Short mmCIF file of C-alpha atoms in Angstrom, two decimals:
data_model
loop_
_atom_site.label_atom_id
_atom_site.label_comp_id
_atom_site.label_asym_id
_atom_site.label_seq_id
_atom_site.Cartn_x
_atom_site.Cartn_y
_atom_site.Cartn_z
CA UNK A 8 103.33 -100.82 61.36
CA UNK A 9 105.78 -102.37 63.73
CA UNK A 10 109.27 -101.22 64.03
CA UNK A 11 110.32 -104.52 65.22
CA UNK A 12 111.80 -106.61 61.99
CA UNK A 13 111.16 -110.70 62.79
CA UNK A 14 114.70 -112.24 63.48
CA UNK A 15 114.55 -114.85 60.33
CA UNK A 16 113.77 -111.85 58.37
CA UNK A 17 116.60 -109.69 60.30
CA UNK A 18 119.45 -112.03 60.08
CA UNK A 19 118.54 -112.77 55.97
CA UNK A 20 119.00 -108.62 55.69
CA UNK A 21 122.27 -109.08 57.84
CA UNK A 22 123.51 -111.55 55.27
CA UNK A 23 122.61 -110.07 52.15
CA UNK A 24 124.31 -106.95 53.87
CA UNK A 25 127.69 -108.73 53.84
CA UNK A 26 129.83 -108.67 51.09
CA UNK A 27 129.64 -111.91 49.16
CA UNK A 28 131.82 -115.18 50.16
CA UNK A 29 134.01 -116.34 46.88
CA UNK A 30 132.89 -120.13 45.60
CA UNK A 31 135.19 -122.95 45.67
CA UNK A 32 133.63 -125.48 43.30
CA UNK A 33 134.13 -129.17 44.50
CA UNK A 34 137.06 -131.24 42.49
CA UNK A 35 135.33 -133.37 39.93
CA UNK A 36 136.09 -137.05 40.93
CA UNK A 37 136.13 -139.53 37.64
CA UNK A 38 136.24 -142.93 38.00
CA UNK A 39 137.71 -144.87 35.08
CA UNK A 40 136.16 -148.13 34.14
CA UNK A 41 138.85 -150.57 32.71
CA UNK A 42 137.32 -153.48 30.81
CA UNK A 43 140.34 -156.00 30.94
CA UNK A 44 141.26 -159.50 28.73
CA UNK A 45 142.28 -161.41 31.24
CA UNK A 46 142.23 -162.12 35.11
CA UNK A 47 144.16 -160.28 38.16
CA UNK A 48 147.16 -162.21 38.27
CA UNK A 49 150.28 -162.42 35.88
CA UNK A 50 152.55 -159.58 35.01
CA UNK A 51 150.47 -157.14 33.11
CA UNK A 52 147.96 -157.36 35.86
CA UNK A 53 150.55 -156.47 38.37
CA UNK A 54 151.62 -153.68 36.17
CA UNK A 55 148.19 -152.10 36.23
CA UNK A 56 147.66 -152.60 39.40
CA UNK A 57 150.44 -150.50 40.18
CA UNK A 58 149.57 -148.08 37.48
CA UNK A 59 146.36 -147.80 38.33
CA UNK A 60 147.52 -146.89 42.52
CA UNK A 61 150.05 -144.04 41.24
CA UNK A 62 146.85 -142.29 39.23
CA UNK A 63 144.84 -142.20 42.24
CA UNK A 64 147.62 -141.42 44.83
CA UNK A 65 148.84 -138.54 42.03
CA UNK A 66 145.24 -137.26 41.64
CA UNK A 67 144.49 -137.35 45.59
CA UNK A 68 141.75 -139.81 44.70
CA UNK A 69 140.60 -137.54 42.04
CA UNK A 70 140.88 -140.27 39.24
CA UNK A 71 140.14 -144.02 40.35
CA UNK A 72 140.47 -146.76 38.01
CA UNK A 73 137.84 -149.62 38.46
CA UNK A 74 138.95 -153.05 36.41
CA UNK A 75 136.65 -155.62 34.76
CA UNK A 76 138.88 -158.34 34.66
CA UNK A 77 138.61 -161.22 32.55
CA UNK A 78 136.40 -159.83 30.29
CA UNK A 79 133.25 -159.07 32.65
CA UNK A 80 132.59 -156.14 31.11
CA UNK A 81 133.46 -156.34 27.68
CA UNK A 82 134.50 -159.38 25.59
CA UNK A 83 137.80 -159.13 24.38
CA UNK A 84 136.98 -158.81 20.28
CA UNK A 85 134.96 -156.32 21.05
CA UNK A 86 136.86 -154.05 23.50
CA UNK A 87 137.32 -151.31 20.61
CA UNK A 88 133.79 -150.48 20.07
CA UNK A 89 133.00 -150.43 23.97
CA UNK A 90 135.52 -148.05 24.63
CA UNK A 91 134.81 -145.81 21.46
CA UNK A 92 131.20 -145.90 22.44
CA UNK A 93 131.83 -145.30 25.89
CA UNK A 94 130.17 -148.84 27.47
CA UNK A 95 133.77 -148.18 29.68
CA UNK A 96 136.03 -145.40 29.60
CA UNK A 97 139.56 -147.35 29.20
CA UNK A 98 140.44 -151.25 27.71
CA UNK A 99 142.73 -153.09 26.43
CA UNK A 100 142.39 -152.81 23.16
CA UNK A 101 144.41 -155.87 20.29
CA UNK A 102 144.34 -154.74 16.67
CA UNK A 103 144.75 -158.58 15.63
CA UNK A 104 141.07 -158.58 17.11
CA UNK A 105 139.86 -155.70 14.87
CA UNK A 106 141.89 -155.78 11.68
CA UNK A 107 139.79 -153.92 9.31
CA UNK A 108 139.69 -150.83 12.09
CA UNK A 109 143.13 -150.98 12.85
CA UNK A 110 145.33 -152.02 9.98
CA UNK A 111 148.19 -149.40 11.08
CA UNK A 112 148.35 -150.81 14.87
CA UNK A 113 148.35 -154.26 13.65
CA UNK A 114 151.65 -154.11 11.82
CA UNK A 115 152.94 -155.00 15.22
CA UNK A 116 151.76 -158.64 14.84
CA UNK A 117 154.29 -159.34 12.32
CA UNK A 118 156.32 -162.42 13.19
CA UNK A 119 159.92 -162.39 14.63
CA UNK A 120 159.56 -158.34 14.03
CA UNK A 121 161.24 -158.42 18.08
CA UNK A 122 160.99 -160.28 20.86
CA UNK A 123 162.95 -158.20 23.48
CA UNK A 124 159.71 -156.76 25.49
CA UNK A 125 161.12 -153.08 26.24
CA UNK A 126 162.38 -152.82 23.22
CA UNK A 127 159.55 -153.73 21.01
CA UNK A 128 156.59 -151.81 23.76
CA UNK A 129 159.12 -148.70 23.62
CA UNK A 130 159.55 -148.55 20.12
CA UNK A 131 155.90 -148.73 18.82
CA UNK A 132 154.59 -146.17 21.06
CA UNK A 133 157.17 -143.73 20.34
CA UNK A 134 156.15 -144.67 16.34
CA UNK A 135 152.85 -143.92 17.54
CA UNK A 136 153.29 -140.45 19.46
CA UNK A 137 155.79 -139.15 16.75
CA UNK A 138 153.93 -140.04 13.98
CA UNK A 139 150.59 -139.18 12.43
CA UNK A 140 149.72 -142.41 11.15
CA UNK A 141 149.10 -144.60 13.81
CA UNK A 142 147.35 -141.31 15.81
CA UNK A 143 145.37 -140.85 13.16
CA UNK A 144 143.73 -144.28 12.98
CA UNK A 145 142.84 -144.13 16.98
CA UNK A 146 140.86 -140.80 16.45
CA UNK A 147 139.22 -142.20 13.57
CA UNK A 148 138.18 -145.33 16.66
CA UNK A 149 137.24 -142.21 18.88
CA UNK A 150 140.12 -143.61 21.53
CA UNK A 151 143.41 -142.50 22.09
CA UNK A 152 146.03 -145.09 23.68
CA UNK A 153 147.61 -144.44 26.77
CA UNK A 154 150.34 -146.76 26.64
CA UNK A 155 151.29 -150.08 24.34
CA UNK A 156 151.55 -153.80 25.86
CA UNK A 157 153.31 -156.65 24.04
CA UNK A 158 153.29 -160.41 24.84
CA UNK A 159 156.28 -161.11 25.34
CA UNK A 160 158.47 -163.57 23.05
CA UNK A 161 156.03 -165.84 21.13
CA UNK A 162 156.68 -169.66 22.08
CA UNK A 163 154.84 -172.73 20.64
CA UNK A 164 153.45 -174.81 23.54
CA UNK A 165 152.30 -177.92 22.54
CA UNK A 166 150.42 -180.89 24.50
CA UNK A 167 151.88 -184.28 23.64
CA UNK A 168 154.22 -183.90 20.86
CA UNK A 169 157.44 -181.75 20.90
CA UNK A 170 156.81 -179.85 17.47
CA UNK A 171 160.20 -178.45 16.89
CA UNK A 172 160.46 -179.05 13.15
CA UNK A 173 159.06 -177.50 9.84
CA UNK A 174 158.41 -181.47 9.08
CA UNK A 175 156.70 -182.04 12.31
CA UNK A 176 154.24 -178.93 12.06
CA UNK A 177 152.72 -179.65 8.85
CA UNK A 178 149.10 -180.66 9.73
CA UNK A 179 148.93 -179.40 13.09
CA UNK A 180 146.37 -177.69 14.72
CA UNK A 181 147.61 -174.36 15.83
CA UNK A 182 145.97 -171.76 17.71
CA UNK A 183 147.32 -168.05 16.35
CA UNK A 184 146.24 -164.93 16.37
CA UNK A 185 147.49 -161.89 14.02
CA UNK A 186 150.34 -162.11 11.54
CA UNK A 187 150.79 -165.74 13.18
CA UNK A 188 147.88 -167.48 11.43
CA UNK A 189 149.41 -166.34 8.10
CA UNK A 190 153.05 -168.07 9.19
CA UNK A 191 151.72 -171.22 10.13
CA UNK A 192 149.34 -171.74 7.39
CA UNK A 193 152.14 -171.19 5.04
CA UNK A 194 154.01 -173.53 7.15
CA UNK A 195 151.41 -176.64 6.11
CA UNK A 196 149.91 -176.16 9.76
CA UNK A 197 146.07 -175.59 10.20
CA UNK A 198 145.41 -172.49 12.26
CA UNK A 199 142.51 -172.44 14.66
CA UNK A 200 141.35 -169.26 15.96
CA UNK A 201 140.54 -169.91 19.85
CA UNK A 202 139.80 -167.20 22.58
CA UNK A 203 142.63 -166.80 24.82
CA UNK A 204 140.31 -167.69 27.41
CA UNK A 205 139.12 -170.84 25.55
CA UNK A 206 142.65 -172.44 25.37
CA UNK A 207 143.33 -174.36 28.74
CA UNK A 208 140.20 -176.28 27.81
CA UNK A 209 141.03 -176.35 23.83
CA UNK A 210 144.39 -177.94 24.86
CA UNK A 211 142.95 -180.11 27.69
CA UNK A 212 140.57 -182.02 25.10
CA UNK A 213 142.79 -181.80 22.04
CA UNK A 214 141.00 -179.37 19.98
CA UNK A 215 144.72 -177.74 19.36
CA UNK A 216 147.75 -179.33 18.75
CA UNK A 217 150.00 -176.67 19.87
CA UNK A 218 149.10 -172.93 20.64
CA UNK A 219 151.58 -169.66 20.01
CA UNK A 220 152.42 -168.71 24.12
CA UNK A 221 154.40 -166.93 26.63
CA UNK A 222 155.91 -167.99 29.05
CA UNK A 223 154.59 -166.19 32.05
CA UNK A 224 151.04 -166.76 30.86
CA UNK A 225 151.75 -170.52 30.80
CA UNK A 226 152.62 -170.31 34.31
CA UNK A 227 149.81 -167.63 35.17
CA UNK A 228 146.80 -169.57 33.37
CA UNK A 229 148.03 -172.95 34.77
CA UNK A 230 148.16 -174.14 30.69
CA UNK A 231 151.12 -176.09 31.87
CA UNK A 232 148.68 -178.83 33.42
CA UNK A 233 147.57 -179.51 30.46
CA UNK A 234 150.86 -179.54 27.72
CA UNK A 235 154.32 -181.22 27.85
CA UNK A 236 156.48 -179.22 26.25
CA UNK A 237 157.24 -175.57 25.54
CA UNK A 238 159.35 -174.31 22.65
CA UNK A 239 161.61 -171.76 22.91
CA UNK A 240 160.85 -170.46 19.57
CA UNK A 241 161.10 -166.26 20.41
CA UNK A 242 159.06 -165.90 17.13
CA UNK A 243 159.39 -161.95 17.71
CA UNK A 244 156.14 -161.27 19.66
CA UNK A 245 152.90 -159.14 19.08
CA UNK A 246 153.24 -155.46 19.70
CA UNK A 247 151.02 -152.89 20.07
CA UNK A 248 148.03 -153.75 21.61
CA UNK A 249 147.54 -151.38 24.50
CA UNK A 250 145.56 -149.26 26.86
CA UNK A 251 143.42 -147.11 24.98
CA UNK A 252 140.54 -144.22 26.57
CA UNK A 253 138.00 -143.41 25.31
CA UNK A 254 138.53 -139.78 23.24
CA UNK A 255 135.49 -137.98 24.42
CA UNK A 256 136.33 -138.69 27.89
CA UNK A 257 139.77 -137.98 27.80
CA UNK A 258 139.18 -134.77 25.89
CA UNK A 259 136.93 -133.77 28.66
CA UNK A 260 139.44 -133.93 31.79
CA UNK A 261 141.33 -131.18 33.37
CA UNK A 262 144.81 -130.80 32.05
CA UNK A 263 146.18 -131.58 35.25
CA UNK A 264 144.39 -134.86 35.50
CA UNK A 265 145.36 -135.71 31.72
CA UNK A 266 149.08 -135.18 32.63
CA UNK A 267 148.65 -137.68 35.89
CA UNK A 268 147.66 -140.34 33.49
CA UNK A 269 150.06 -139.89 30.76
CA UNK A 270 152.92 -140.10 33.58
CA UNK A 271 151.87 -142.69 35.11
CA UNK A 272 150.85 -144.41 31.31
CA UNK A 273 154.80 -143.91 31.03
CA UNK A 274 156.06 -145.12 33.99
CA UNK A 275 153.66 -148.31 33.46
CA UNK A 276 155.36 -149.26 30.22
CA UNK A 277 158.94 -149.62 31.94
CA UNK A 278 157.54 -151.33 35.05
CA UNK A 279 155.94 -153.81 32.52
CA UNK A 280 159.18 -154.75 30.52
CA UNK A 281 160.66 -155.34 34.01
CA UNK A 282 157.67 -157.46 35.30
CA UNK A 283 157.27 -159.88 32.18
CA UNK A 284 161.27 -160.03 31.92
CA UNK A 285 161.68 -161.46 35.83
CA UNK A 286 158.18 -163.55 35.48
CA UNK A 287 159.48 -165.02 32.16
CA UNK A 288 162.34 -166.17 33.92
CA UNK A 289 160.81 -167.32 37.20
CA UNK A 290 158.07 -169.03 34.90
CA UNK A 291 159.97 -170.83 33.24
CA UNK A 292 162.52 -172.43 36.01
CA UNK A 293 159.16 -173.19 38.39
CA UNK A 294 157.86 -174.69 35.53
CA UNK A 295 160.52 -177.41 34.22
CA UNK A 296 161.33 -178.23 37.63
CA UNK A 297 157.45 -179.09 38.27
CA UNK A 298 154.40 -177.65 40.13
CA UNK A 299 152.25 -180.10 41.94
CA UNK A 300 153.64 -182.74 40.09
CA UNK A 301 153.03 -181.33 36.82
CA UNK A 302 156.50 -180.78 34.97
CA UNK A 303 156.96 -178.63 31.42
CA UNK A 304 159.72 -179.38 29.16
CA UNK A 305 161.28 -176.55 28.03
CA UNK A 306 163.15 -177.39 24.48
CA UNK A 307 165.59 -174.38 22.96
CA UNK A 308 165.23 -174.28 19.52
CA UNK A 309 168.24 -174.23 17.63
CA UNK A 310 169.06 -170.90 15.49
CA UNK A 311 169.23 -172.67 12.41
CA UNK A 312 166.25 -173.98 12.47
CA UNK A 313 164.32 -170.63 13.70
CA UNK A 314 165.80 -169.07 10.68
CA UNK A 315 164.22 -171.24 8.31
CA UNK A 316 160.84 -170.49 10.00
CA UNK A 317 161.53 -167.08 10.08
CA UNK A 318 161.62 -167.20 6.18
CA UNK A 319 157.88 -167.79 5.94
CA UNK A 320 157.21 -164.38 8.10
CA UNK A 321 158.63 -162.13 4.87
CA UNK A 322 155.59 -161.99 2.59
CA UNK A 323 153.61 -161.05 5.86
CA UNK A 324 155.13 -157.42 6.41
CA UNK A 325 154.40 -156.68 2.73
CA UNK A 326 150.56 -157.83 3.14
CA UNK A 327 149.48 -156.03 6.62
CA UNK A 328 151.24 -152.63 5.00
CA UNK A 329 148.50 -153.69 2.12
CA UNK A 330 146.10 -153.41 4.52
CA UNK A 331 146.31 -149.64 5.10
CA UNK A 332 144.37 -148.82 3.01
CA UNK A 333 143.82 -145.42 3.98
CA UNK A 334 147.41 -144.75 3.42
CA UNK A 335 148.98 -143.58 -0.14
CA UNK A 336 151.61 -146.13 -1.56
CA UNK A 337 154.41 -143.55 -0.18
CA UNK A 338 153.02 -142.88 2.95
CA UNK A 339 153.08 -147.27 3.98
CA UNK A 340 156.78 -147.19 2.72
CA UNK A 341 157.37 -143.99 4.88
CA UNK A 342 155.52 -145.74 7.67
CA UNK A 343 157.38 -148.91 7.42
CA UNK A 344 160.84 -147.54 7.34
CA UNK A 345 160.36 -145.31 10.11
CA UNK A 346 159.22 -148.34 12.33
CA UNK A 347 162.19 -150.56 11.22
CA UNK A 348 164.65 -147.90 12.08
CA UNK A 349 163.12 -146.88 15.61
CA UNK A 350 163.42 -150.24 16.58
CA UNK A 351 167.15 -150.12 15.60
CA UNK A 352 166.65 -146.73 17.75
CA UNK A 353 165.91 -148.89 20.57
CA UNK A 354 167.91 -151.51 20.19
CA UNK A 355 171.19 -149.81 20.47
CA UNK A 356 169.65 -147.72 23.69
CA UNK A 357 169.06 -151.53 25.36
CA UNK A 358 173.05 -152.13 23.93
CA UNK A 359 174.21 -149.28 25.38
CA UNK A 360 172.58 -148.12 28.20
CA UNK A 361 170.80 -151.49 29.58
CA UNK A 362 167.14 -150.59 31.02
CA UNK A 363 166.04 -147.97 32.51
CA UNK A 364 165.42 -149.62 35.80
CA UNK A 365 169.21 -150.95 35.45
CA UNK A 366 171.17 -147.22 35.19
#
């Protein structure tokens, strides 16, 4: 037999003679699909945008975040389920869309409950992160939500006639969504359920009347070409719709990747306030000073008058807390009292220290 070993054979001994190299496992890279309501543009957009850079800048590209905007993905009514069932890992998910699944989170559609955007988006997540209720109800969806939207202060924007009256809304056709069909129908107006992506074209041909708004989405989704006046009815606004992942998922990612997206979730929230407070007020001076010849007239509604609307919103707090019905008698009252007084919580933070991106 030949004492000469083949080299192949000679440098595999060699190796297997050394003592063994430790493995580094590669980073696990997740990308994050985000099926969105609406298009790129506007102040939540620019908000998520943001949000969405500071989770892949604070993961070292890590985490990514790919948007479906305008509902490419995922229509908006049925966001929930696609998310729970993982057709994308994150959306924006509205309880006034899903009702039945989400009685708790849709307590925030109750009108004139706040219109003051960083007070009302503060508030109901911190309800939702200190309390079981609201927690509970996402893990029964499978998702858990990342951070809370709102709209904004609801206004009534109306195409031909300025509808500023109790007497002048009776018979209307009025798009709502949430808590607000129940106002206006006890109002004497006839709510129509429309798609927010179905309104510029429901108000260009007259299908609506009038349709609850906000003012930077007016501006955003050009609905100002095809109405006359806006009123500045701050009719509270609806709260707690939100950015919500799905469980599984989120249950599955390193701690140090949950804690990038829970920052940033955080951070988002304030940025938002900011971004739909300074495009509210841009909105609405671009708009009743005219764009491309197309001028909005903005009509503030007088107090007394709000207050008589506001009237009609009472019986709808007691009926969405009827709605949980997974929660005892004690526990809606205990649910409903802690919300009311961490707004208050809120509101005297705003009175005292201003916002956060004000100190």
């Amino acid at each position: 037999m030949s004492r000469f070993i083949p080299i192949a054979a000679g440098a595999l001994a060699a190796v297997l003679l050394l003592p063994a190299a430790p493995q580094v496992a590669d980073a696990k890279d997740y990308v994050i699909r985000y099926s969105d309501i609406g298009g790129n543009k506007g102040p939540r957009a620019a908000a998520l945008n943001v949000w969405a850079k500071e989770i892949e800048e604070q993961s070292k590209g890590q985490m990514k975040i790919k948007f479906f905007w305008g509902q490419s993905l995922i229509k908006a009514k049925a966001t929930l389920k696609g998310v729970s069932s993982g057709l994308a890992e994150m959306g924006t998910i509205i309880p006034a869309y899903t009702p039945a699944d989400t009685p708790v989170g849709n307590y925030g559609n109750i009108p004139f409950n706040e219109a003051d955007p960083w007070i009302g988006m503060r508030a109901h997540h911190d309800v939702r992160i200190n309390g079981k209720h609201l927690q509970a109800e996402d893990k029964r969806n499978g998702i858990k939500m990342l951070f809370t939207n709102v709209t904004g202060p609801v206004q009534l924007l109306c195409g031909k006639e300025q509808i500023d009256t109790l007497e002048k809304i009776k018979g209307k056709k009025i798009r709502a969504i949430g808590g607000y069909i129940e106002l206006f129908k006890s109002m004497g107006a006839v709510p129509v359920k429309i798609g927010f992506g179905e309104l510029y074209s429901a108000l260009d041909r007259g299908t609506v009347d009038c349709t609850i708004n906000y003012t930077p989405y007016v501006k955003s989704y050009k609905h100002y070409e095809v109405t006359k006046y806006l009123m500045l009815a701050k009719m509270g606004q609806s709260i707690g719709y939100g950015g919500g992942i799905n469980l599984k998922f989120y249950n599955g990612l390193p701690q140090d990747m949950k804690d990038i997206l829970l920052a940033a979730s955080d951070r988002y929230m304030d940025n938002y306030a900011k971004n739909l407070l300074d495009y509210s007020k841009e909105a609405r001076d671009t708009m009743s000073a005219g764009i491309d010849g197309k001028k909005l007239t903005i009509v503030e509604m007088p107090d007394a008058e709000l207050a008589k609307w506001a009237e009609f919103s009472k019986p709808i707090a007691s009926k969405l807390l009827g709605k949980m019905k997974k929660l005892s008698e004690a526990e809606r009252t205990e649910f409903a009292a802690r919300y009311a007084s961490t707004m208050a919580k809120y509101r005297k933070i705003q009175e005292e220290k201003g916002y956060p991106w004000t100190r």
